PDB file of C-alpha atoms and ligand atoms in Angstrom:
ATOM      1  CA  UNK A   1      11.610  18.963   4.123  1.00 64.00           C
ATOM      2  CA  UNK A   2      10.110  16.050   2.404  1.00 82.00           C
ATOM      3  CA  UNK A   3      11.531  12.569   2.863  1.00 91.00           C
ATOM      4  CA  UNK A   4      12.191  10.257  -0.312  1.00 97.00           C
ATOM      5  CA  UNK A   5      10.604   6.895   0.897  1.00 98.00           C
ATOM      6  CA  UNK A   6       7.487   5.350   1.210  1.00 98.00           C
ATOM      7  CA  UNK A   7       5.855   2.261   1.834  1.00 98.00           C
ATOM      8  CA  UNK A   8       3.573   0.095  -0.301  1.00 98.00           C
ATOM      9  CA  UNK A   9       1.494  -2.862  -0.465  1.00 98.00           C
ATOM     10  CA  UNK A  10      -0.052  -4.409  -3.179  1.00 98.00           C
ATOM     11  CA  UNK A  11      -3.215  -5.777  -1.437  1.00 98.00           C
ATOM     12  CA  UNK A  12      -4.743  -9.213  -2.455  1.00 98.00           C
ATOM     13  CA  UNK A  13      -7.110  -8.229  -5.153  1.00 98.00           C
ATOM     14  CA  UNK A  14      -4.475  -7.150  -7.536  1.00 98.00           C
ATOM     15  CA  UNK A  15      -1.975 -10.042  -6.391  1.00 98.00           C
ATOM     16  CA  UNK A  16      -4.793 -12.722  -7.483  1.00 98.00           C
ATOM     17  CA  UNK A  17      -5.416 -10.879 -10.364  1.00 98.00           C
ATOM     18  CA  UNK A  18      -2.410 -11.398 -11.625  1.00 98.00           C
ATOM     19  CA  UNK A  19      -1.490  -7.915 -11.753  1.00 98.00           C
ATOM     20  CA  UNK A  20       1.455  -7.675  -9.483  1.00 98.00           C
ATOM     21  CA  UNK A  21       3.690  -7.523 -12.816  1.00 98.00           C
ATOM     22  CA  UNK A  22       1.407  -4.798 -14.209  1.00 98.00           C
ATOM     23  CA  UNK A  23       1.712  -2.743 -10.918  1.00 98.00           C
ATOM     24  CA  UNK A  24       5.569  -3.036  -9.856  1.00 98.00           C
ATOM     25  CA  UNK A  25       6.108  -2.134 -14.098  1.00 98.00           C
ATOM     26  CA  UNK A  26       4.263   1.100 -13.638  1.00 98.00           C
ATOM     27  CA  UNK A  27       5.687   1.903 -10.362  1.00 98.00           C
ATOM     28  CA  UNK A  28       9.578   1.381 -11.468  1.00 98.00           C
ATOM     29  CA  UNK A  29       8.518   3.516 -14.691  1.00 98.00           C
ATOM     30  CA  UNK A  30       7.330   5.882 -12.808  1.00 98.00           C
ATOM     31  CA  UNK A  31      10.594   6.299 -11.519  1.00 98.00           C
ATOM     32  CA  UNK A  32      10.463   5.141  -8.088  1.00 98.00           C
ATOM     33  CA  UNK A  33      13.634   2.276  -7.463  1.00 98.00           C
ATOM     34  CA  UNK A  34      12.469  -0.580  -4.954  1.00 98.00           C
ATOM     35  CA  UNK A  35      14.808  -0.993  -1.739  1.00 97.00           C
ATOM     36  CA  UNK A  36      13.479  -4.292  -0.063  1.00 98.00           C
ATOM     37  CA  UNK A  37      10.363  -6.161  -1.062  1.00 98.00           C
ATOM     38  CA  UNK A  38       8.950  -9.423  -0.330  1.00 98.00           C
ATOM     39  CA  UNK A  39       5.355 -11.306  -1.063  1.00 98.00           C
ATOM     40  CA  UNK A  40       3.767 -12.868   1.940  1.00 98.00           C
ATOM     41  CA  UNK A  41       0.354 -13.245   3.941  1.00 98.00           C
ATOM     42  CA  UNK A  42      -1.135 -11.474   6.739  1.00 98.00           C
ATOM     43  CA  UNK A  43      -2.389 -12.888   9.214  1.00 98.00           C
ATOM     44  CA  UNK A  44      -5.718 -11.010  11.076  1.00 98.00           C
ATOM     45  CA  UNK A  45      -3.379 -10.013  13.791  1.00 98.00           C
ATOM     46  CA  UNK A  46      -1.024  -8.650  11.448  1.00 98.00           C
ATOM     47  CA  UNK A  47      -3.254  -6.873   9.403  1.00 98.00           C
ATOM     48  CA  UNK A  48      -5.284  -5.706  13.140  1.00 98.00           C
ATOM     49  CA  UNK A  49      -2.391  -4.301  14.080  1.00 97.00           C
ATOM     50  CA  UNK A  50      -1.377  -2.400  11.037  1.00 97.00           C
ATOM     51  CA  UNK A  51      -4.656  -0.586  10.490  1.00 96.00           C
ATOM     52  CA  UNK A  52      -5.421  -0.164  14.272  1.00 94.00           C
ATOM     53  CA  UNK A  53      -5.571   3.685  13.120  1.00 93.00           C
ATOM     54  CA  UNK A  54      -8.615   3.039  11.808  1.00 95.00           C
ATOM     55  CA  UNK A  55     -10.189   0.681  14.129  1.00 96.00           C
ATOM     56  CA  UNK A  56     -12.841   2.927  15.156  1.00 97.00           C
ATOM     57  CA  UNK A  57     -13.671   3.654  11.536  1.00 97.00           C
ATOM     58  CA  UNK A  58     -17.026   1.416  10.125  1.00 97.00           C
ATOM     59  CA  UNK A  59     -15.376  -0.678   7.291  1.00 96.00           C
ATOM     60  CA  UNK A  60     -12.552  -1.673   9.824  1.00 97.00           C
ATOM     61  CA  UNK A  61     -13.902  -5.406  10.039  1.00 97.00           C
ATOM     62  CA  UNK A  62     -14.285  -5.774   6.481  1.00 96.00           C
ATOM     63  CA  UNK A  63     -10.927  -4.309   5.901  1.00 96.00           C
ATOM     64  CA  UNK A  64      -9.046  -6.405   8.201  1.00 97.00           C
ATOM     65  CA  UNK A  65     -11.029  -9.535   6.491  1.00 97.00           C
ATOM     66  CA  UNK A  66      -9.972  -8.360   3.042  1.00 97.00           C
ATOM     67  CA  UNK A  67      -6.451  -7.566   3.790  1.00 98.00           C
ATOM     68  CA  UNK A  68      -6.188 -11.419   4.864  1.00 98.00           C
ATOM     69  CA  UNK A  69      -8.374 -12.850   1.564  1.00 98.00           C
ATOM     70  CA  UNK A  70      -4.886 -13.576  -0.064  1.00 98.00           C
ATOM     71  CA  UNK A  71      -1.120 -12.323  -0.433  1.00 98.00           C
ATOM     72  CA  UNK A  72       0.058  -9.402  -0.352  1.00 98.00           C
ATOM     73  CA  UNK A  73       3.256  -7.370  -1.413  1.00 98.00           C
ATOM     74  CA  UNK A  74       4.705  -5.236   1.056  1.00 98.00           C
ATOM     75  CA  UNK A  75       7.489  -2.375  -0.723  1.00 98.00           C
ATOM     76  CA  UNK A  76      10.069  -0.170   0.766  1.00 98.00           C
ATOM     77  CA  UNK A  77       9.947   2.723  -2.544  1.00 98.00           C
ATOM     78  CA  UNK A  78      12.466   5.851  -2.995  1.00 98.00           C
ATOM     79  CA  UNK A  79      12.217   8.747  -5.044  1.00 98.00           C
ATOM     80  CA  UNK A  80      12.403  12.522  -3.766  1.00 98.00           C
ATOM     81  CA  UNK A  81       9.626  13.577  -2.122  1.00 98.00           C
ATOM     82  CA  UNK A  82       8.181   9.596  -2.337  1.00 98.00           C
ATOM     83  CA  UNK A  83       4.976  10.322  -0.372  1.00 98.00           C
ATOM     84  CA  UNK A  84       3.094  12.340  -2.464  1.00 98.00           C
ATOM     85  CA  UNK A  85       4.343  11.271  -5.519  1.00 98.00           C
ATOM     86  CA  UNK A  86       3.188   7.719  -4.974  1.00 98.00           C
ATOM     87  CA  UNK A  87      -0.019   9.178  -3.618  1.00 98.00           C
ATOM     88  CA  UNK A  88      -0.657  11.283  -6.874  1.00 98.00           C
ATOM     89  CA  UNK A  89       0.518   8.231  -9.132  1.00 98.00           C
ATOM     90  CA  UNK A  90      -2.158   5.649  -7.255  1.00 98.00           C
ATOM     91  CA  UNK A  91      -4.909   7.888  -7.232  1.00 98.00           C
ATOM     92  CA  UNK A  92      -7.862   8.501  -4.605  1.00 98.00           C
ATOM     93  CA  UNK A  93      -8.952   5.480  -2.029  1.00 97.00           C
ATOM     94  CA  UNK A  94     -11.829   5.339  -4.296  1.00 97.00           C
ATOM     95  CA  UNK A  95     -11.526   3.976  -7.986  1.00 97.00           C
ATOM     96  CA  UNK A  96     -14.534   5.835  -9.439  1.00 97.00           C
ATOM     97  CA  UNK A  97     -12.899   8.842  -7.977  1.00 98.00           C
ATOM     98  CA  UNK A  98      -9.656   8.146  -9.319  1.00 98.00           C
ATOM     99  CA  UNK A  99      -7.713  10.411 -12.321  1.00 98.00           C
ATOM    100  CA  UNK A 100      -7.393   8.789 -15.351  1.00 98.00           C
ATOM    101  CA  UNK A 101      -3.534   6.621 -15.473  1.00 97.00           C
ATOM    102  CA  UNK A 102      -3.392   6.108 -11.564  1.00 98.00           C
ATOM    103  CA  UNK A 103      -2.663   2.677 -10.895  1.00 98.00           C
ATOM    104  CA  UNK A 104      -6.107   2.421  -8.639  1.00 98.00           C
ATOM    105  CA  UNK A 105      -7.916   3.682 -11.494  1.00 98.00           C
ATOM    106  CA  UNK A 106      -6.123   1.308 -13.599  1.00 98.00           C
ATOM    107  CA  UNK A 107      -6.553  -1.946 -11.549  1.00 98.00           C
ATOM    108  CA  UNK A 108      -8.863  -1.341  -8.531  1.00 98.00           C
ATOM    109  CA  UNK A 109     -11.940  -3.371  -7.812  1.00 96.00           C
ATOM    110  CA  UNK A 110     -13.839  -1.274  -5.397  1.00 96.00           C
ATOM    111  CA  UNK A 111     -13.098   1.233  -2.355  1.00 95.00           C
ATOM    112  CA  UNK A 112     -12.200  -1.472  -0.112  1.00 93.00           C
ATOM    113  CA  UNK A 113     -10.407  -3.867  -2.748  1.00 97.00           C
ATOM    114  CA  UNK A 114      -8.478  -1.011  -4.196  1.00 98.00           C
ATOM    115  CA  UNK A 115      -5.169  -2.456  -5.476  1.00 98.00           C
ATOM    116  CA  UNK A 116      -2.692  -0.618  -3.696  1.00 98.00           C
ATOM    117  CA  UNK A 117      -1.827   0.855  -0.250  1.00 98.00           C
ATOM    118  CA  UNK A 118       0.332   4.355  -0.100  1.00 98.00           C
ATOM    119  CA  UNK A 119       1.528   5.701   3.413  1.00 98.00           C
ATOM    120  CA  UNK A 120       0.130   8.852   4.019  1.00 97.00           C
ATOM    121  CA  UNK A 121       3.179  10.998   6.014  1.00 97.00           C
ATOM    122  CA  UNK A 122       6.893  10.530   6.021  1.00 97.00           C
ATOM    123  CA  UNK A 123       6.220   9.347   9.498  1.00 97.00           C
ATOM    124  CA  UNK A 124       3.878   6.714   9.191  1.00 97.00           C
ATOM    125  CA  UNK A 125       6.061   5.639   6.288  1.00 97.00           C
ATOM    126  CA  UNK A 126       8.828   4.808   8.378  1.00 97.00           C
ATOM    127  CA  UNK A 127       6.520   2.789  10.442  1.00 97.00           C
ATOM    128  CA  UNK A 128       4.889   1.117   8.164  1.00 98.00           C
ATOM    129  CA  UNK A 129       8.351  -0.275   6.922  1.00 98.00           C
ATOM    130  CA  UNK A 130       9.417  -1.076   9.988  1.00 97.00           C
ATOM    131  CA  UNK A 131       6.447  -3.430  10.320  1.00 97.00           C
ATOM    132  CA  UNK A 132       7.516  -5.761   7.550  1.00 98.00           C
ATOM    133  CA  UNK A 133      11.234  -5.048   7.126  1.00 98.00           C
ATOM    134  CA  UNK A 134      14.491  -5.081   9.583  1.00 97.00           C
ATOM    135  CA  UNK A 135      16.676  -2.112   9.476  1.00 95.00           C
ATOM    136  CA  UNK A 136      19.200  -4.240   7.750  1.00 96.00           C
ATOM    137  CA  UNK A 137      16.685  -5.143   5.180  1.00 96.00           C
ATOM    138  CA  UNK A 138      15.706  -1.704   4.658  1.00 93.00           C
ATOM    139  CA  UNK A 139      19.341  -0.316   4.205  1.00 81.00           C
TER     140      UNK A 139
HETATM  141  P1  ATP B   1      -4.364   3.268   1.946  1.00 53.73           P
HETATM  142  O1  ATP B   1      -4.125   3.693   3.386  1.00 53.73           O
HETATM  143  O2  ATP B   1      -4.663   1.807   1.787  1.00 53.73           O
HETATM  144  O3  ATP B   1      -3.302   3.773   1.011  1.00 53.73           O
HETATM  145  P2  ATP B   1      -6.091   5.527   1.608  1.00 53.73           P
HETATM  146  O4  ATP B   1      -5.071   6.266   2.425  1.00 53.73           O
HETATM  147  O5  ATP B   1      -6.413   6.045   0.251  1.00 53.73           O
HETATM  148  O6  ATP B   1      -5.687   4.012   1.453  1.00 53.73           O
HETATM  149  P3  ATP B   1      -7.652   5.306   4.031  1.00 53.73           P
HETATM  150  O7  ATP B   1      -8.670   6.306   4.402  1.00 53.73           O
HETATM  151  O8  ATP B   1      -6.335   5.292   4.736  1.00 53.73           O
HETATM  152  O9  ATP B   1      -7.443   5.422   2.432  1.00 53.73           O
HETATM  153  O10 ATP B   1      -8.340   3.879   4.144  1.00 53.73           O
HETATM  154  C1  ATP B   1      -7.540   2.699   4.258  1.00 53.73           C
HETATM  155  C2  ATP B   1      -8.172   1.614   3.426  1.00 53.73           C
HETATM  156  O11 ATP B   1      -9.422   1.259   3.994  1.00 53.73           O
HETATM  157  C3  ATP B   1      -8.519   1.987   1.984  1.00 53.73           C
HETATM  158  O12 ATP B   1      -7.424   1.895   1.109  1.00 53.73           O
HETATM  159  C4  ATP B   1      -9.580   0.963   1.653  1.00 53.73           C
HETATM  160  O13 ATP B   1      -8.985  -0.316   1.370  1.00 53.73           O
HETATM  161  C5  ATP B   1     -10.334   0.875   2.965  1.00 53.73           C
HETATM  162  N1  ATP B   1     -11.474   1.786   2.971  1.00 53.73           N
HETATM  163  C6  ATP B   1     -11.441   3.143   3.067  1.00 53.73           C
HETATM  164  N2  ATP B   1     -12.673   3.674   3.041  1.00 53.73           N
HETATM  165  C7  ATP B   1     -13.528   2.612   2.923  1.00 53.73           C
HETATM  166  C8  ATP B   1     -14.951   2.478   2.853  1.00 53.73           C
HETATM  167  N3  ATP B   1     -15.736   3.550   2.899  1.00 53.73           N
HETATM  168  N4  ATP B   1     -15.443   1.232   2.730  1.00 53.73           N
HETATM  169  C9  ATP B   1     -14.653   0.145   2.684  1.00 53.73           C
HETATM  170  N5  ATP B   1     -13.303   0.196   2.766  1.00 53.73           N
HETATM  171  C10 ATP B   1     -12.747   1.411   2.882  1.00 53.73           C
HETATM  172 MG1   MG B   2      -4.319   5.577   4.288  1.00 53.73          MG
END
């Protein structure tokens, strides 16, 4: 069985775009409810750490270096089966390749600079909110 959270970010080209708004409107309409939520900065430990799945990947460097460019909001999301409904509502890692009405299509810059982040399992979903949010903060 599916779980019914997931974790987002809204990565620094959309939050100095001005777009945070835009974003957290679409996601609440599209009927996901925010549990805990907070704005802040990574650091290139921080941001190191949290994509050290990909660290053998080629764009790793550049990630980690955009990921730190500016703030960033990091989201705790429910709705039933919230995985893959917030992957299907952002849209593929790649804007060009993105449906029409996903929020990446919508508001991403590039592949790297693409707006929004979307765990990818019910597992690392739970990890990923562990990284920026206490159990108490994610009751
Ligand atoms: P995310 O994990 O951020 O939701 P995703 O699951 O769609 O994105 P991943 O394959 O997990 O895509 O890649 C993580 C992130 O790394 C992407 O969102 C993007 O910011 C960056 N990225 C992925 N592929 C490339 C690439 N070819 N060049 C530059 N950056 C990339
Ligand atoms: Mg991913």
């Amino acid at each position: 069985m599916s779980g019914n959270r997931t974790f987002t970010m809204i990565k620094p080209d959309a939050t100095t775009a001005g777009n945070t708004g835009k974003i957290l409107d679409k996601i609440i309409e599209s009927g996901f409810t925010i549990r805990a939520m907070k704005w802040t900065q990574l650091s290139k430990e921080d941001a190191s750490r949290f994509y050290e799945v990909h660290k053998e990947r080629p764009f790793y460097g550049e990630l980690v270096e955009y990921m730190t460019s500016g703030p960033i909001v990091a989201a705790i999301l429910e709705k039933e089966n919230a995985v893959e409904a917030f992957r299907n509502l952002i849209g593929a890692t790649d804007p060009s390749k993105a449906e029409e009405g996903t929020i990446r299509k919508m508001f991403a810059k590039s592949i790297a600079a693409n707006a929004v982040h979307g765990s990818d399992s019910d597992e690392n979903a739970a990890i990923e909110g562990a990284f920026f949010f206490s159990s108490r903060e994610q009751a």
